[in-house]
Tab-separated table of C-alpha atoms in Angstrom:
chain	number	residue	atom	x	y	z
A	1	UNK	CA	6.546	25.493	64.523
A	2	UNK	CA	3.574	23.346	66.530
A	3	UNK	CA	6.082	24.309	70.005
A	4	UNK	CA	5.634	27.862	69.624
A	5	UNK	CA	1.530	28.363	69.192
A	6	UNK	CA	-1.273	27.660	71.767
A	7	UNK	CA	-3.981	26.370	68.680
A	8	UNK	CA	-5.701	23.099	68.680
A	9	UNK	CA	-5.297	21.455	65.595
A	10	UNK	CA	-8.457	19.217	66.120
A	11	UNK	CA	-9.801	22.308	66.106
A	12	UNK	CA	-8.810	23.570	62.571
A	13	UNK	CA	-10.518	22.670	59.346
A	14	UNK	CA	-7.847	22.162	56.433
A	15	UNK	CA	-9.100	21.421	52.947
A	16	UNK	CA	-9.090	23.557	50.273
A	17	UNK	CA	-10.562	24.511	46.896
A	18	UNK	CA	-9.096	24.840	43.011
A	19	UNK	CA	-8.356	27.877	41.072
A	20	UNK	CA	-11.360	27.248	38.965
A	21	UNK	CA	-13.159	26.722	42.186
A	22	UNK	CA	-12.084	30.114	42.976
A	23	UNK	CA	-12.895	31.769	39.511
A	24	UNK	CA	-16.413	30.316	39.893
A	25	UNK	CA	-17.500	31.155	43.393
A	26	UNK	CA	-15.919	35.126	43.088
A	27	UNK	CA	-16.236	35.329	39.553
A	28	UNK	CA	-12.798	36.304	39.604
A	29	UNK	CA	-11.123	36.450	36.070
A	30	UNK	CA	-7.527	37.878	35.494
A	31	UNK	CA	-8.123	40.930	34.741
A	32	UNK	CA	-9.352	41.397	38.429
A	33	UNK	CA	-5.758	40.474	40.192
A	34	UNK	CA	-3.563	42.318	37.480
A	35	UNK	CA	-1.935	45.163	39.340
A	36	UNK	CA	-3.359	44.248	42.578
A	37	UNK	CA	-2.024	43.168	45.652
A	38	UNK	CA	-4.532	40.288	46.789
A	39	UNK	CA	-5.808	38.680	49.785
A	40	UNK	CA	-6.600	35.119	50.489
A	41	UNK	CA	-8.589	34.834	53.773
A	42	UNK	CA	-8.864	31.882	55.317
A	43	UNK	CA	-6.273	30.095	52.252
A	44	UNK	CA	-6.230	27.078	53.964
A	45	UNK	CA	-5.297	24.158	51.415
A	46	UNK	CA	-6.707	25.864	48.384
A	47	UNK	CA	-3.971	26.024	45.157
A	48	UNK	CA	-5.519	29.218	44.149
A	49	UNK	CA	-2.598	31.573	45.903
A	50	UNK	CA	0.127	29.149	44.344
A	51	UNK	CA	-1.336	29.154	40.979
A	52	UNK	CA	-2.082	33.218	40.918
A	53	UNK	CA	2.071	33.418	42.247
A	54	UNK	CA	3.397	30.671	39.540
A	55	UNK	CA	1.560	33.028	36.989
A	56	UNK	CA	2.659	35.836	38.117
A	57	UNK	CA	-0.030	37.712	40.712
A	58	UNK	CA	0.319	39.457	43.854
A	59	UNK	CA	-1.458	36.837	46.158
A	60	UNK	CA	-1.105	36.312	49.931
A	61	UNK	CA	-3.208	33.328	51.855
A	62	UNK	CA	-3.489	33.735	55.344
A	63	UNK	CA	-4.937	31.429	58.138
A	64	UNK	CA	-4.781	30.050	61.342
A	65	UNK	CA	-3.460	26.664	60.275
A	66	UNK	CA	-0.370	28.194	59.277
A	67	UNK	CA	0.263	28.221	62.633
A	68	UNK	CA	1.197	24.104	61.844
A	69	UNK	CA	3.661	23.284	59.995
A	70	UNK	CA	3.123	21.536	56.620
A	71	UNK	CA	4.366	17.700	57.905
A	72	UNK	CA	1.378	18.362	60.771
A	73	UNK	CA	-1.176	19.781	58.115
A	74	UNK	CA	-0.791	17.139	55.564
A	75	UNK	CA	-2.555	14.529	57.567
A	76	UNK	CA	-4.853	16.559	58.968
A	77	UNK	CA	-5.888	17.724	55.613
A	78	UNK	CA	-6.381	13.879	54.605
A	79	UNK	CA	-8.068	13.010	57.707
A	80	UNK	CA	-10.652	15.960	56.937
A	81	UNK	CA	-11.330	15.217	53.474
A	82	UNK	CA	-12.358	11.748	54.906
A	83	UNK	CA	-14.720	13.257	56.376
A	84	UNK	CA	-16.125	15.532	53.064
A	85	UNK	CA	-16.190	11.919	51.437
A	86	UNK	CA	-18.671	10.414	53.961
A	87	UNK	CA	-20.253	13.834	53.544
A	88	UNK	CA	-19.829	13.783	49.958
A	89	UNK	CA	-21.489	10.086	49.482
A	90	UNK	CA	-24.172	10.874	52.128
A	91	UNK	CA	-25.773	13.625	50.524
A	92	UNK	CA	-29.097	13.010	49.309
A	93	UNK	CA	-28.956	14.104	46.132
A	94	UNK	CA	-25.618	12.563	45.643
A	95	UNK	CA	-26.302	10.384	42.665
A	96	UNK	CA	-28.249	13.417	40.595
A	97	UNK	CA	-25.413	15.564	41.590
A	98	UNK	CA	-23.041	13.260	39.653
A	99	UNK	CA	-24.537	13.086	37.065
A	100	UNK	CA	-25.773	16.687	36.454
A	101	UNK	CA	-22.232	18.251	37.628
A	102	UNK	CA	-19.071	16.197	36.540
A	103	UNK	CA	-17.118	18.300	38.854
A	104	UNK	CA	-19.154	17.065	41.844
A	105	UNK	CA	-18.149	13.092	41.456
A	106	UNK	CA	-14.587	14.305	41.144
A	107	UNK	CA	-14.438	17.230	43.395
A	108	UNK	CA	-12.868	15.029	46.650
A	109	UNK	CA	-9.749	13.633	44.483
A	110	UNK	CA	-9.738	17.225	43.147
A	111	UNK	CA	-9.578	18.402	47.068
A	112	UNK	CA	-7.170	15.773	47.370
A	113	UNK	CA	-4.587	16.943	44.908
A	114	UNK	CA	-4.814	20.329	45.832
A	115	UNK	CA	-3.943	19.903	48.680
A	116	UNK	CA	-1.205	17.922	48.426
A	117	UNK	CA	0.077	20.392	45.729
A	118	UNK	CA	-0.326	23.468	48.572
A	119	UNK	CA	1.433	21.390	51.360
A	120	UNK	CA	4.353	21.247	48.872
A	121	UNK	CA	4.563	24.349	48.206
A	122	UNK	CA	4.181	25.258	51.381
A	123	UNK	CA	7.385	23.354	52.290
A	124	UNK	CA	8.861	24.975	49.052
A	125	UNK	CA	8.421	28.551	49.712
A	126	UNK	CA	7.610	28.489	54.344
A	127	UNK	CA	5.242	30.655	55.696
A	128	UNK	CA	5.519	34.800	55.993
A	129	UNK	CA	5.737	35.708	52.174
A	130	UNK	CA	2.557	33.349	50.437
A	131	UNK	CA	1.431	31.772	53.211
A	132	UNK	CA	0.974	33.811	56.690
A	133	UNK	CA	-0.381	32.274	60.088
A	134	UNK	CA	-3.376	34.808	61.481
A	135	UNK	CA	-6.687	34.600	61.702
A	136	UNK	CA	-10.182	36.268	62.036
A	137	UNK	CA	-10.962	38.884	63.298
A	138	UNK	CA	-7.329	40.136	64.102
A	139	UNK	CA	-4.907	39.993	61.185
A	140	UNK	CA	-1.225	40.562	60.839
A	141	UNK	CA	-1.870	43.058	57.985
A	142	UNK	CA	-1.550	47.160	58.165
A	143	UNK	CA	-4.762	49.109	57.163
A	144	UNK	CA	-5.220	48.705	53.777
A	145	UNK	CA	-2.515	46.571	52.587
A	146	UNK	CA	-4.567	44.768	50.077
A	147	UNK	CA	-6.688	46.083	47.150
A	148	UNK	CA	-8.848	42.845	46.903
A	149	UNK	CA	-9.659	40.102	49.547
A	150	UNK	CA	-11.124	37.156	48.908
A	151	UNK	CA	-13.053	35.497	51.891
A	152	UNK	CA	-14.642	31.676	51.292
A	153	UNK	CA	-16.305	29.210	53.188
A	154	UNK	CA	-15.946	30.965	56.990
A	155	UNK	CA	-18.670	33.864	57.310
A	156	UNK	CA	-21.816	33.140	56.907
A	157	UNK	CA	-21.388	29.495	56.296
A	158	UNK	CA	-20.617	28.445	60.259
A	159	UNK	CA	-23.194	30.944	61.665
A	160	UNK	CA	-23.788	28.307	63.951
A	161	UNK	CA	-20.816	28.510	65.494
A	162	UNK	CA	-19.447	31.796	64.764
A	163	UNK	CA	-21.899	34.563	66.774
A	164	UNK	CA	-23.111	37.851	65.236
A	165	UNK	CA	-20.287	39.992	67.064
A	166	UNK	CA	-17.654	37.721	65.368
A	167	UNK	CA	-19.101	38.039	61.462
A	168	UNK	CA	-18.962	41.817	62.445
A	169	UNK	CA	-15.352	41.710	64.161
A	170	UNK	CA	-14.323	39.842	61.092
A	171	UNK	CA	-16.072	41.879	58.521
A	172	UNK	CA	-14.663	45.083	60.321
A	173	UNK	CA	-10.923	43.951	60.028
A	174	UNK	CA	-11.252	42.574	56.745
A	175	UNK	CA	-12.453	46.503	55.549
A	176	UNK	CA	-8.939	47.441	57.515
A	177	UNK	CA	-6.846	45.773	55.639
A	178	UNK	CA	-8.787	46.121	52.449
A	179	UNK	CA	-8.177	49.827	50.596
A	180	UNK	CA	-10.925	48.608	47.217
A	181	UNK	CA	-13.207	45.599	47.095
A	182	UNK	CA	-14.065	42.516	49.479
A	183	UNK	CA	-15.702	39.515	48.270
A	184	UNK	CA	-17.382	37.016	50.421
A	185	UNK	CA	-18.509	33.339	49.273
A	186	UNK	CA	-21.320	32.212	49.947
A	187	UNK	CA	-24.017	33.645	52.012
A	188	UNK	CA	-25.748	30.656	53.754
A	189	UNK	CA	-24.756	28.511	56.643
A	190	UNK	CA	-24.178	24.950	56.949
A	191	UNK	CA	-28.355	24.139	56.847
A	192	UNK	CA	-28.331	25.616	53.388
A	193	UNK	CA	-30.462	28.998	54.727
A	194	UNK	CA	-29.007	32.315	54.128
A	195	UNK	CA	-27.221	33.624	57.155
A	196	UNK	CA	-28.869	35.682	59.784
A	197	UNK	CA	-26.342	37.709	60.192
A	198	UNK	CA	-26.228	38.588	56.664
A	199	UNK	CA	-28.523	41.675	57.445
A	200	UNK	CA	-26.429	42.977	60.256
A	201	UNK	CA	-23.381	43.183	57.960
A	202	UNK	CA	-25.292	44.609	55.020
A	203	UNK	CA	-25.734	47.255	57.909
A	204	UNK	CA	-22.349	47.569	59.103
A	205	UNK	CA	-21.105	48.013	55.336
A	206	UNK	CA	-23.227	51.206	55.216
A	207	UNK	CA	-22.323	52.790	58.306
A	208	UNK	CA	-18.378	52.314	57.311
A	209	UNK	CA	-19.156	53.782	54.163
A	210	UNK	CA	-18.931	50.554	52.122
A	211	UNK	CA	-21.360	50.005	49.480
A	212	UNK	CA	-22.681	46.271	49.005
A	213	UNK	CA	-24.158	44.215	45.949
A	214	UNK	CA	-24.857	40.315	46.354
A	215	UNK	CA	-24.223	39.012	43.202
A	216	UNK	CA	-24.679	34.995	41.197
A	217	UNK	CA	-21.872	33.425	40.607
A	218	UNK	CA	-21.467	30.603	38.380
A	219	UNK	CA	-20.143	28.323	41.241
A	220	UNK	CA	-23.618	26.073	41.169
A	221	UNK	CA	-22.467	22.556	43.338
A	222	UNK	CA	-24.230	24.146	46.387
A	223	UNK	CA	-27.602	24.079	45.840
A	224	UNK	CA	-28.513	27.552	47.689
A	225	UNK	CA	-25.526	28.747	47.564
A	226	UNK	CA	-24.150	30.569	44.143
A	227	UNK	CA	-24.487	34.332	45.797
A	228	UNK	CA	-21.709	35.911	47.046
A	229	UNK	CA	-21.227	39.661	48.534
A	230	UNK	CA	-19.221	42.625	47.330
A	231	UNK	CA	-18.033	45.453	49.074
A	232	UNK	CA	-16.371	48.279	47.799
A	233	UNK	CA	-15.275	50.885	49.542
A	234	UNK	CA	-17.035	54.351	48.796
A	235	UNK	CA	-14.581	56.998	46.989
């Protein structure tokens, strides 16, 4: 698959969360994917569209490093999580993290087994069905195609790197695919401040007739960051 795309993959970031990772930071429970088709957007190496599928949801993970196939991503993926470990032991609150948050000592061989358990199912199941190559802000979806979509660790958190007209590009194509709700985790960028660009999309929201709440989650191992947003589209 690498022959047929123009990406970089130095460029793409592939590590991914757990589905309790994923019930904590959307407060997602079951009840909230029965009956619903649901969007995973950017997936990357997170289990949590495997797991929903193997027990029996409607879930769909797209991103741009499906554009690689899984014998390119694994590596990648191991190379990056590297990387969260120096990050990981660096932090300067690392050892009171430990011990206040079990998850937090374990989370990187967590990471690790995820995503070796998405890169095989990856391979087990190929991309167009669970697993679709696109990315932000245009998507291979028709309007409305999803009920929910689920949107983690991209807006907001590189604000640095992502301008103002992309969060709104992105935010904008993720209401066109989206006929109910949008949820969007977390709302601060990499320097632990809540995004500037927060405001702007708050704005946007009401002007495509979307009403917004930022609501806690229970998702606590970044210390700013346990707010997410909701959108749901007016009636």
């Amino acid at each position: 698959m690498s022959e047929t795309h123009n990406y970089d993959l130095k460029h793409v970031v592939f590590v991914g969360r757990t589905w309790r990772d994923y019930s904590q930071m959307f407060n997602l429970t079951e009840a909230d994917l029965r009956g619903r088709n649901v969007l995973d957007c950017p997936g990357g190496a997170a289990s949590f569209t495997m797991t929903a599928r193997d027990r029996g949801f409607d879930v769909t993970a797209c991103d741009i490093a499906y554009h690689f196939s899984p014998a390119e991503l694994l590596p990648k993926g191991l190379s990056d999580l590297e990387t969260v470990r120096q990050l990981v032991d660096a932090h300067p609150n690392a050892a009171a993290m430990r011990e206040k948050f079990p998850h937090f000592a374990n989370m990187v061989n967590e990471m690790t087994e995820t995503l070796h358990e998405t890169v095989a199912d990856m391979q087990k199941h190929g991309y167009g069905t669970r697993y679709v190559p696109g990315s932000l802000p245009n998507l291979p979806f028709t309007d409305q195609q999803f009920d929910l979509t689920l949107s983690g660790n991209l807006l907001f958190v590189y604000s640095d790197q992502l301008g103002l007209e992309f969060h709104l590009e992105a935010t904008r194509e993720l209401m066109r695919v989206t006929r109910e709700e949008i949820r969007l985790f977390p709302l601060i960028s990499l320097n632990q401040q809540v995004s500037p660009f927060l405001p702007a999309v708050l704005e946007l929201a009401e002007a495509e007739g979307w009403g917004h709440e930022q609501v806690r989650t229970s998702y606590d191992l970044l210390e700013q960051g346990t707010q997410m947003l909701v959108l749901r589209r007016s009636k």
